[in-house]
Amino acid sequence: MPKIAILSDIHANYDALSVVLEKCREIEVDQYVSLGDIVGYNAEPLKCLEAIQALGCKAMVFGNHDYYAASGDTEASGFNRNARLAIQWTREQLSPEQRNWLIQMPEDLRLPQWSMTLVHATLDTPTNWGYVFDSHHAGNNFAYQRTVLCFCGHSHVPIAFCRKPMSLNNERSIDVIPGWNFSTVDPQFDHDFTLADELPVEYRSGGAHKYLFNVGSIGQPRNGDPRASFAVVDTAAHVVTRYRLPYNIAAAQEKILAAGLPDRLAERIALGN
């Protein structure tokens, strides 16, 4: 039974991705899957594309930045000015073959051998690019989830939920999995972001329990924690582990500015917002 790395929202940040892949080799990951948004925002889309292609990912879905960078749609509906400028710049860096590779991915994908579903945004409306921030949004996703596990990204904010079986009084609860979304906005935590950390969560592989994990972002976290965030599923032990890894943020910032991308994109990766 393999260990599977869940990679999401790399956003052309090779400095962050290289640290994540080094960790994956260290813990002997067997398989890789991608939840999309390999490109966008940051300055090294080609290196990130090539690195992901070299992994031979078991499964991949596309994200909204992948879609707009690869398709002929130049409107980039819903994007702010900085995101739109980054997409235009990214599109110019990619070859036709690379754009075709990005656009051929599905919007969601079920992997029955691991009772796992992948989607960039949400299962109820994958290409409306909605977000999962609370139990209500999670409930909409669970209504379409046919596997024990579902992994998503898109919001860049890690959060996780467990939907429990129906109770005797015909009620079903959706609980937030505590600790998954560590954030600097929580005053009870005093954390050193120069250190790596990890949080293992056991899941039930049988029965009626279902789990939804947003694994956060490798290349542009937005929960006040600037470290690269990803997850690994140990399918033998039935454990999902969230990892946070420090990386050379200053080097990534220099590349963003050297590429002529907006200053704000360099500033925000140091702040994790």
PDB file of C-alpha atoms in Angstrom, residues 11-269:
ATOM      1  CA  HIS A  11       1.995  28.505  -8.314  1.00  0.00           C
ATOM      2  CA  ALA A  12       5.351  28.541 -10.082  1.00  0.00           C
ATOM      3  CA  ASN A  13       7.293  28.687  -6.790  1.00  0.00           C
ATOM      4  CA  TYR A  14      10.149  26.297  -7.459  1.00  0.00           C
ATOM      5  CA  ASP A  15      12.026  27.213  -4.284  1.00  0.00           C
ATOM      6  CA  ALA A  16       9.084  25.928  -2.245  1.00  0.00           C
ATOM      7  CA  LEU A  17       8.433  22.925  -4.491  1.00  0.00           C
ATOM      8  CA  SER A  18      12.045  21.712  -4.385  1.00  0.00           C
ATOM      9  CA  VAL A  19      11.961  21.598  -0.561  1.00  0.00           C
ATOM     10  CA  VAL A  20       8.678  19.665  -0.649  1.00  0.00           C
ATOM     11  CA  LEU A  21      10.033  17.121  -3.119  1.00  0.00           C
ATOM     12  CA  GLU A  22      13.177  16.672  -1.032  1.00  0.00           C
ATOM     13  CA  LYS A  23      10.982  15.890   1.967  1.00  0.00           C
ATOM     14  CA  CYS A  24       8.957  13.419  -0.085  1.00  0.00           C
ATOM     15  CA  ARG A  25      12.122  11.558  -1.022  1.00  0.00           C
ATOM     16  CA  GLU A  26      13.250  11.568   2.613  1.00  0.00           C
ATOM     17  CA  ILE A  27      10.013   9.952   3.844  1.00  0.00           C
ATOM     18  CA  GLU A  28       9.949   7.568   0.852  1.00  0.00           C
ATOM     19  CA  VAL A  29       6.791   8.655  -0.912  1.00  0.00           C
ATOM     20  CA  ASP A  30       5.704   6.123  -3.547  1.00  0.00           C
ATOM     21  CA  GLN A  31       3.189   8.101  -5.620  1.00  0.00           C
ATOM     22  CA  TYR A  32       2.324  11.716  -6.337  1.00  0.00           C
ATOM     23  CA  VAL A  33      -0.916  13.449  -7.242  1.00  0.00           C
ATOM     24  CA  SER A  34      -1.489  17.093  -8.128  1.00  0.00           C
ATOM     25  CA  LEU A  35      -4.564  19.146  -7.256  1.00  0.00           C
ATOM     26  CA  GLY A  36      -3.777  21.859  -9.778  1.00  0.00           C
ATOM     27  CA  ASP A  37      -2.492  25.413 -10.084  1.00  0.00           C
ATOM     28  CA  ILE A  38       1.044  24.400 -10.912  1.00  0.00           C
ATOM     29  CA  VAL A  39       1.481  27.851 -12.483  1.00  0.00           C
ATOM     30  CA  GLY A  40       0.426  31.439 -11.781  1.00  0.00           C
ATOM     31  CA  TYR A  41       1.584  34.220  -9.418  1.00  0.00           C
ATOM     32  CA  ASN A  42       5.270  33.303  -9.126  1.00  0.00           C
ATOM     33  CA  ALA A  43       8.267  33.358 -11.439  1.00  0.00           C
ATOM     34  CA  GLU A  44       9.278  29.793 -12.345  1.00  0.00           C
ATOM     35  CA  PRO A  45       6.397  28.105 -14.186  1.00  0.00           C
ATOM     36  CA  LEU A  46       8.669  26.153 -16.527  1.00  0.00           C
ATOM     37  CA  LYS A  47      10.799  24.634 -13.772  1.00  0.00           C
ATOM     38  CA  CYS A  48       7.685  23.683 -11.803  1.00  0.00           C
ATOM     39  CA  LEU A  49       6.015  22.126 -14.844  1.00  0.00           C
ATOM     40  CA  GLU A  50       9.110  20.124 -15.665  1.00  0.00           C
ATOM     41  CA  ALA A  51       9.494  18.964 -12.055  1.00  0.00           C
ATOM     42  CA  ILE A  52       5.895  17.772 -11.878  1.00  0.00           C
ATOM     43  CA  GLN A  53       6.128  16.059 -15.247  1.00  0.00           C
ATOM     44  CA  ALA A  54       9.266  14.238 -14.074  1.00  0.00           C
ATOM     45  CA  LEU A  55       7.380  12.787 -11.093  1.00  0.00           C
ATOM     46  CA  GLY A  56       5.064  10.760 -13.324  1.00  0.00           C
ATOM     47  CA  CYS A  57       2.092  11.693 -11.170  1.00  0.00           C
ATOM     48  CA  LYS A  58      -0.481   8.967 -10.652  1.00  0.00           C
ATOM     49  CA  ALA A  59      -3.295  11.489 -11.104  1.00  0.00           C
ATOM     50  CA  MET A  60      -3.732  15.200 -11.773  1.00  0.00           C
ATOM     51  CA  VAL A  61      -6.547  17.743 -12.017  1.00  0.00           C
ATOM     52  CA  PHE A  62      -6.329  21.286 -13.343  1.00  0.00           C
ATOM     53  CA  GLY A  63      -6.772  24.497 -11.384  1.00  0.00           C
ATOM     54  CA  ASN A  64      -8.142  27.850 -12.478  1.00  0.00           C
ATOM     55  CA  HIS A  65      -4.667  29.342 -13.031  1.00  0.00           C
ATOM     56  CA  ASP A  66      -3.670  26.316 -15.089  1.00  0.00           C
ATOM     57  CA  TYR A  67      -6.829  26.739 -17.142  1.00  0.00           C
ATOM     58  CA  TYR A  68      -6.395  30.450 -17.861  1.00  0.00           C
ATOM     59  CA  ALA A  69      -2.680  30.119 -18.559  1.00  0.00           C
ATOM     60  CA  ALA A  70      -3.271  27.241 -20.979  1.00  0.00           C
ATOM     61  CA  SER A  71      -6.554  28.094 -22.694  1.00  0.00           C
ATOM     62  CA  GLY A  72      -7.415  30.816 -25.162  1.00  0.00           C
ATOM     63  CA  ASP A  73      -9.588  32.499 -22.543  1.00  0.00           C
ATOM     64  CA  THR A  74      -7.862  35.814 -21.806  1.00  0.00           C
ATOM     65  CA  GLU A  75     -10.652  37.296 -19.688  1.00  0.00           C
ATOM     66  CA  ALA A  76      -9.546  35.530 -16.471  1.00  0.00           C
ATOM     67  CA  SER A  77     -12.916  36.142 -14.862  1.00  0.00           C
ATOM     68  CA  GLY A  78     -12.730  36.652 -11.098  1.00  0.00           C
ATOM     69  CA  PHE A  79      -9.009  37.420 -11.043  1.00  0.00           C
ATOM     70  CA  ASN A  80      -7.656  40.587  -9.473  1.00  0.00           C
ATOM     71  CA  ARG A  81      -5.239  42.800 -11.372  1.00  0.00           C
ATOM     72  CA  ASN A  82      -2.072  41.156 -10.033  1.00  0.00           C
ATOM     73  CA  ALA A  83      -3.318  37.647 -10.724  1.00  0.00           C
ATOM     74  CA  ARG A  84      -4.362  38.650 -14.249  1.00  0.00           C
ATOM     75  CA  LEU A  85      -0.953  40.203 -14.986  1.00  0.00           C
ATOM     76  CA  ALA A  86       0.764  37.062 -13.708  1.00  0.00           C
ATOM     77  CA  ILE A  87      -1.417  34.848 -15.910  1.00  0.00           C
ATOM     78  CA  GLN A  88      -0.651  36.937 -18.983  1.00  0.00           C
ATOM     79  CA  TRP A  89       3.071  36.729 -18.214  1.00  0.00           C
ATOM     80  CA  THR A  90       2.856  32.982 -17.537  1.00  0.00           C
ATOM     81  CA  ARG A  91       1.039  32.307 -20.796  1.00  0.00           C
ATOM     82  CA  GLU A  92       3.907  33.943 -22.671  1.00  0.00           C
ATOM     83  CA  GLN A  93       6.453  31.661 -20.960  1.00  0.00           C
ATOM     84  CA  LEU A  94       4.716  28.411 -21.911  1.00  0.00           C
ATOM     85  CA  SER A  95       5.128  26.548 -25.175  1.00  0.00           C
ATOM     86  CA  PRO A  96       2.052  25.240 -27.045  1.00  0.00           C
ATOM     87  CA  GLU A  97       2.975  21.729 -25.879  1.00  0.00           C
ATOM     88  CA  GLN A  98       3.102  22.816 -22.254  1.00  0.00           C
ATOM     89  CA  ARG A  99      -0.235  24.607 -22.532  1.00  0.00           C
ATOM     90  CA  ASN A 100      -1.773  21.499 -24.088  1.00  0.00           C
ATOM     91  CA  TRP A 101      -0.400  19.363 -21.275  1.00  0.00           C
ATOM     92  CA  LEU A 102      -2.033  21.619 -18.672  1.00  0.00           C
ATOM     93  CA  ILE A 103      -5.410  21.839 -20.368  1.00  0.00           C
ATOM     94  CA  GLN A 104      -5.840  18.088 -20.952  1.00  0.00           C
ATOM     95  CA  MET A 105      -6.224  17.320 -17.245  1.00  0.00           C
ATOM     96  CA  PRO A 106      -9.704  16.565 -15.854  1.00  0.00           C
ATOM     97  CA  GLU A 107     -11.563  18.890 -13.465  1.00  0.00           C
ATOM     98  CA  ASP A 108     -11.992  16.135 -10.878  1.00  0.00           C
ATOM     99  CA  LEU A 109     -10.928  12.523 -10.614  1.00  0.00           C
ATOM    100  CA  ARG A 110     -11.867   9.479  -8.562  1.00  0.00           C
ATOM    101  CA  LEU A 111      -9.231   6.912  -7.576  1.00  0.00           C
ATOM    102  CA  PRO A 112     -11.265   3.919  -6.338  1.00  0.00           C
ATOM    103  CA  GLN A 113      -8.206   1.805  -5.507  1.00  0.00           C
ATOM    104  CA  TRP A 114      -7.514   4.220  -2.629  1.00  0.00           C
ATOM    105  CA  SER A 115     -11.120   5.390  -2.092  1.00  0.00           C
ATOM    106  CA  MET A 116      -9.891   8.883  -2.935  1.00  0.00           C
ATOM    107  CA  THR A 117     -11.247  11.807  -4.963  1.00  0.00           C
ATOM    108  CA  LEU A 118      -9.265  14.779  -6.245  1.00  0.00           C
ATOM    109  CA  VAL A 119     -10.600  18.215  -7.137  1.00  0.00           C
ATOM    110  CA  HIS A 120      -9.024  21.657  -7.247  1.00  0.00           C
ATOM    111  CA  ALA A 121     -12.014  23.596  -5.906  1.00  0.00           C
ATOM    112  CA  THR A 122     -15.272  21.801  -4.997  1.00  0.00           C
ATOM    113  CA  LEU A 123     -17.018  18.645  -6.202  1.00  0.00           C
ATOM    114  CA  ASP A 124     -20.465  20.249  -6.444  1.00  0.00           C
ATOM    115  CA  THR A 125     -19.370  22.821  -9.072  1.00  0.00           C
ATOM    116  CA  PRO A 126     -15.701  22.163  -9.925  1.00  0.00           C
ATOM    117  CA  THR A 127     -15.203  24.911 -12.511  1.00  0.00           C
ATOM    118  CA  ASN A 128     -17.170  27.601 -10.702  1.00  0.00           C
ATOM    119  CA  TRP A 129     -14.062  27.786  -8.540  1.00  0.00           C
ATOM    120  CA  GLY A 130     -15.828  27.902  -5.193  1.00  0.00           C
ATOM    121  CA  TYR A 131     -14.087  27.675  -1.832  1.00  0.00           C
ATOM    122  CA  VAL A 132     -14.432  25.408   1.197  1.00  0.00           C
ATOM    123  CA  PHE A 133     -14.076  27.499   4.355  1.00  0.00           C
ATOM    124  CA  ASP A 134     -16.690  26.035   6.724  1.00  0.00           C
ATOM    125  CA  SER A 135     -18.968  23.084   7.453  1.00  0.00           C
ATOM    126  CA  HIS A 136     -21.686  24.409   5.140  1.00  0.00           C
ATOM    127  CA  HIS A 137     -19.352  24.408   2.136  1.00  0.00           C
ATOM    128  CA  ALA A 138     -17.977  21.038   3.210  1.00  0.00           C
ATOM    129  CA  GLY A 139     -21.522  19.648   3.309  1.00  0.00           C
ATOM    130  CA  ASN A 140     -22.074  20.644  -0.322  1.00  0.00           C
ATOM    131  CA  ASN A 141     -18.899  18.810  -1.253  1.00  0.00           C
ATOM    132  CA  PHE A 142     -19.757  15.688   0.779  1.00  0.00           C
ATOM    133  CA  ALA A 143     -23.073  15.419  -1.105  1.00  0.00           C
ATOM    134  CA  TYR A 144     -21.058  14.599  -4.239  1.00  0.00           C
ATOM    135  CA  GLN A 145     -18.260  12.624  -2.580  1.00  0.00           C
ATOM    136  CA  ARG A 146     -18.410   8.863  -3.225  1.00  0.00           C
ATOM    137  CA  THR A 147     -15.090   7.940  -1.618  1.00  0.00           C
ATOM    138  CA  VAL A 148     -13.767   7.927   1.939  1.00  0.00           C
ATOM    139  CA  LEU A 149     -11.200  10.654   1.180  1.00  0.00           C
ATOM    140  CA  CYS A 150     -11.409  13.825  -0.864  1.00  0.00           C
ATOM    141  CA  PHE A 151      -8.557  16.284  -1.338  1.00  0.00           C
ATOM    142  CA  CYS A 152      -8.921  19.850  -2.583  1.00  0.00           C
ATOM    143  CA  GLY A 153      -6.944  23.099  -2.712  1.00  0.00           C
ATOM    144  CA  HIS A 154      -7.725  26.464  -4.335  1.00  0.00           C
ATOM    145  CA  SER A 155      -8.262  28.586  -1.198  1.00  0.00           C
ATOM    146  CA  HIS A 156      -4.612  28.217  -0.081  1.00  0.00           C
ATOM    147  CA  VAL A 157      -6.000  27.784   3.442  1.00  0.00           C
ATOM    148  CA  PRO A 158      -5.687  24.252   4.862  1.00  0.00           C
ATOM    149  CA  ILE A 159      -8.791  22.995   6.604  1.00  0.00           C
ATOM    150  CA  ALA A 160     -10.225  19.513   7.126  1.00  0.00           C
ATOM    151  CA  PHE A 161     -13.619  17.988   7.925  1.00  0.00           C
ATOM    152  CA  CYS A 162     -15.035  14.620   8.914  1.00  0.00           C
ATOM    153  CA  ARG A 163     -18.626  13.684   8.069  1.00  0.00           C
ATOM    154  CA  LYS A 164     -19.868  11.093  10.540  1.00  0.00           C
ATOM    155  CA  PRO A 165     -22.494   8.395   9.923  1.00  0.00           C
ATOM    156  CA  MET A 166     -26.191   9.039  10.493  1.00  0.00           C
ATOM    157  CA  SER A 167     -27.095   8.944  14.188  1.00  0.00           C
ATOM    158  CA  LEU A 168     -30.081   7.167  15.777  1.00  0.00           C
ATOM    159  CA  ASN A 169     -32.103  10.394  15.675  1.00  0.00           C
ATOM    160  CA  ASN A 170     -31.422  10.691  11.949  1.00  0.00           C
ATOM    161  CA  GLU A 171     -28.814  13.442  12.222  1.00  0.00           C
ATOM    162  CA  ARG A 172     -25.398  13.619  10.602  1.00  0.00           C
ATOM    163  CA  SER A 173     -22.591  15.841  11.892  1.00  0.00           C
ATOM    164  CA  ILE A 174     -19.741  17.477   9.984  1.00  0.00           C
ATOM    165  CA  ASP A 175     -16.845  18.221  12.314  1.00  0.00           C
ATOM    166  CA  VAL A 176     -13.743  20.316  11.728  1.00  0.00           C
ATOM    167  CA  ILE A 177     -10.613  18.246  12.290  1.00  0.00           C
ATOM    168  CA  PRO A 178      -8.771  20.224  14.981  1.00  0.00           C
ATOM    169  CA  GLY A 179      -5.263  21.528  14.397  1.00  0.00           C
ATOM    170  CA  TRP A 180      -5.204  21.011  10.646  1.00  0.00           C
ATOM    171  CA  ASN A 181      -5.310  24.745   9.973  1.00  0.00           C
ATOM    172  CA  PHE A 182      -2.615  26.172  12.183  1.00  0.00           C
ATOM    173  CA  SER A 183      -2.635  29.960  11.704  1.00  0.00           C
ATOM    174  CA  THR A 184      -0.679  32.860  13.122  1.00  0.00           C
ATOM    175  CA  VAL A 185      -3.924  34.736  13.667  1.00  0.00           C
ATOM    176  CA  ASP A 186      -4.658  32.384  16.562  1.00  0.00           C
ATOM    177  CA  PRO A 187      -3.132  34.113  19.627  1.00  0.00           C
ATOM    178  CA  GLN A 188      -2.713  30.868  21.582  1.00  0.00           C
ATOM    179  CA  PHE A 189       0.099  29.777  19.267  1.00  0.00           C
ATOM    180  CA  ASP A 190       3.666  31.059  19.333  1.00  0.00           C
ATOM    181  CA  HIS A 191       5.383  29.284  16.478  1.00  0.00           C
ATOM    182  CA  ASP A 192       8.798  29.453  14.854  1.00  0.00           C
ATOM    183  CA  PHE A 193       8.244  29.408  11.113  1.00  0.00           C
ATOM    184  CA  THR A 194      11.885  28.520  10.488  1.00  0.00           C
ATOM    185  CA  LEU A 195      11.084  24.980  11.679  1.00  0.00           C
ATOM    186  CA  ALA A 196       9.251  22.177   9.904  1.00  0.00           C
ATOM    187  CA  ASP A 197       6.195  20.631  11.509  1.00  0.00           C
ATOM    188  CA  GLU A 198       3.755  17.841  10.809  1.00  0.00           C
ATOM    189  CA  LEU A 199       0.292  16.781  11.924  1.00  0.00           C
ATOM    190  CA  PRO A 200      -0.898  13.184  11.423  1.00  0.00           C
ATOM    191  CA  VAL A 201      -4.651  12.462  11.280  1.00  0.00           C
ATOM    192  CA  GLU A 202      -6.003   8.918  11.366  1.00  0.00           C
ATOM    193  CA  TYR A 203      -9.019   8.115   9.206  1.00  0.00           C
ATOM    194  CA  ARG A 204     -11.448   5.207   9.107  1.00  0.00           C
ATOM    195  CA  SER A 205     -11.147   3.346   5.850  1.00  0.00           C
ATOM    196  CA  GLY A 206     -14.479   1.533   6.104  1.00  0.00           C
ATOM    197  CA  GLY A 207     -18.002   2.386   7.123  1.00  0.00           C
ATOM    198  CA  ALA A 208     -19.801   5.640   6.502  1.00  0.00           C
ATOM    199  CA  HIS A 209     -17.164   8.157   7.611  1.00  0.00           C
ATOM    200  CA  LYS A 210     -15.994  10.576   4.939  1.00  0.00           C
ATOM    201  CA  TYR A 211     -13.140  13.056   5.065  1.00  0.00           C
ATOM    202  CA  LEU A 212     -12.402  16.261   3.180  1.00  0.00           C
ATOM    203  CA  PHE A 213      -8.887  17.721   3.367  1.00  0.00           C
ATOM    204  CA  ASN A 214      -7.795  21.040   1.918  1.00  0.00           C
ATOM    205  CA  VAL A 215      -4.025  20.589   1.911  1.00  0.00           C
ATOM    206  CA  GLY A 216      -3.166  24.290   1.583  1.00  0.00           C
ATOM    207  CA  SER A 217      -0.642  25.756  -0.830  1.00  0.00           C
ATOM    208  CA  ILE A 218       2.968  24.945  -1.572  1.00  0.00           C
ATOM    209  CA  GLY A 219       3.750  28.208  -3.325  1.00  0.00           C
ATOM    210  CA  GLN A 220       1.484  30.889  -1.827  1.00  0.00           C
ATOM    211  CA  PRO A 221      -0.076  30.065   1.585  1.00  0.00           C
ATOM    212  CA  ARG A 222      -2.788  32.430   2.836  1.00  0.00           C
ATOM    213  CA  ASN A 223      -3.404  31.533   6.473  1.00  0.00           C
ATOM    214  CA  GLY A 224      -0.628  33.589   8.006  1.00  0.00           C
ATOM    215  CA  ASP A 225       1.896  30.738   7.811  1.00  0.00           C
ATOM    216  CA  PRO A 226       4.349  31.270   4.927  1.00  0.00           C
ATOM    217  CA  ARG A 227       5.762  27.742   4.937  1.00  0.00           C
ATOM    218  CA  ALA A 228       5.082  25.375   2.049  1.00  0.00           C
ATOM    219  CA  SER A 229       2.069  23.192   2.913  1.00  0.00           C
ATOM    220  CA  PHE A 230       1.257  19.740   1.533  1.00  0.00           C
ATOM    221  CA  ALA A 231       0.034  16.341   2.711  1.00  0.00           C
ATOM    222  CA  VAL A 232       0.957  12.668   2.487  1.00  0.00           C
ATOM    223  CA  VAL A 233      -1.494   9.768   2.696  1.00  0.00           C
ATOM    224  CA  ASP A 234      -0.200   6.524   4.171  1.00  0.00           C
ATOM    225  CA  THR A 235      -2.774   4.127   2.740  1.00  0.00           C
ATOM    226  CA  ALA A 236      -1.480   1.186   4.803  1.00  0.00           C
ATOM    227  CA  ALA A 237      -1.668   2.984   8.153  1.00  0.00           C
ATOM    228  CA  HIS A 238      -4.787   5.009   7.222  1.00  0.00           C
ATOM    229  CA  VAL A 239      -3.107   8.282   8.166  1.00  0.00           C
ATOM    230  CA  VAL A 240      -3.075  11.644   6.406  1.00  0.00           C
ATOM    231  CA  THR A 241      -0.181  13.869   7.513  1.00  0.00           C
ATOM    232  CA  ARG A 242       0.006  17.589   6.869  1.00  0.00           C
ATOM    233  CA  TYR A 243       3.541  18.971   6.523  1.00  0.00           C
ATOM    234  CA  ARG A 244       4.715  22.603   6.744  1.00  0.00           C
ATOM    235  CA  LEU A 245       8.239  23.282   5.491  1.00  0.00           C
ATOM    236  CA  PRO A 246      10.305  26.486   5.537  1.00  0.00           C
ATOM    237  CA  TYR A 247      12.057  27.413   2.295  1.00  0.00           C
ATOM    238  CA  ASN A 248      14.162  30.243   0.861  1.00  0.00           C
ATOM    239  CA  ILE A 249      11.455  32.884   0.532  1.00  0.00           C
ATOM    240  CA  ALA A 250      13.955  35.669  -0.226  1.00  0.00           C
ATOM    241  CA  ALA A 251      15.215  33.774  -3.294  1.00  0.00           C
ATOM    242  CA  ALA A 252      11.657  33.327  -4.587  1.00  0.00           C
ATOM    243  CA  GLN A 253      10.948  37.025  -4.017  1.00  0.00           C
ATOM    244  CA  GLU A 254      14.020  38.083  -5.985  1.00  0.00           C
ATOM    245  CA  LYS A 255      12.876  35.998  -8.950  1.00  0.00           C
ATOM    246  CA  ILE A 256       9.391  37.520  -8.875  1.00  0.00           C
ATOM    247  CA  LEU A 257      10.784  41.050  -8.947  1.00  0.00           C
ATOM    248  CA  ALA A 258      13.392  40.190 -11.595  1.00  0.00           C
ATOM    249  CA  ALA A 259      10.616  38.858 -13.841  1.00  0.00           C
ATOM    250  CA  GLY A 260       8.790  42.183 -13.615  1.00  0.00           C
ATOM    251  CA  LEU A 261       5.801  40.695 -11.816  1.00  0.00           C
ATOM    252  CA  PRO A 262       3.879  42.889  -9.319  1.00  0.00           C
ATOM    253  CA  ASP A 263       5.707  43.716  -6.071  1.00  0.00           C
ATOM    254  CA  ARG A 264       2.693  42.574  -4.076  1.00  0.00           C
ATOM    255  CA  LEU A 265       3.229  38.989  -5.259  1.00  0.00           C
ATOM    256  CA  ALA A 266       6.709  39.019  -3.745  1.00  0.00           C
ATOM    257  CA  GLU A 267       5.533  40.618  -0.519  1.00  0.00           C
ATOM    258  CA  ARG A 268       2.710  38.218   0.178  1.00  0.00           C
ATOM    259  CA  ILE A 269       4.699  34.970   0.117  1.00  0.00           C
TER     260      ILE A 269
END
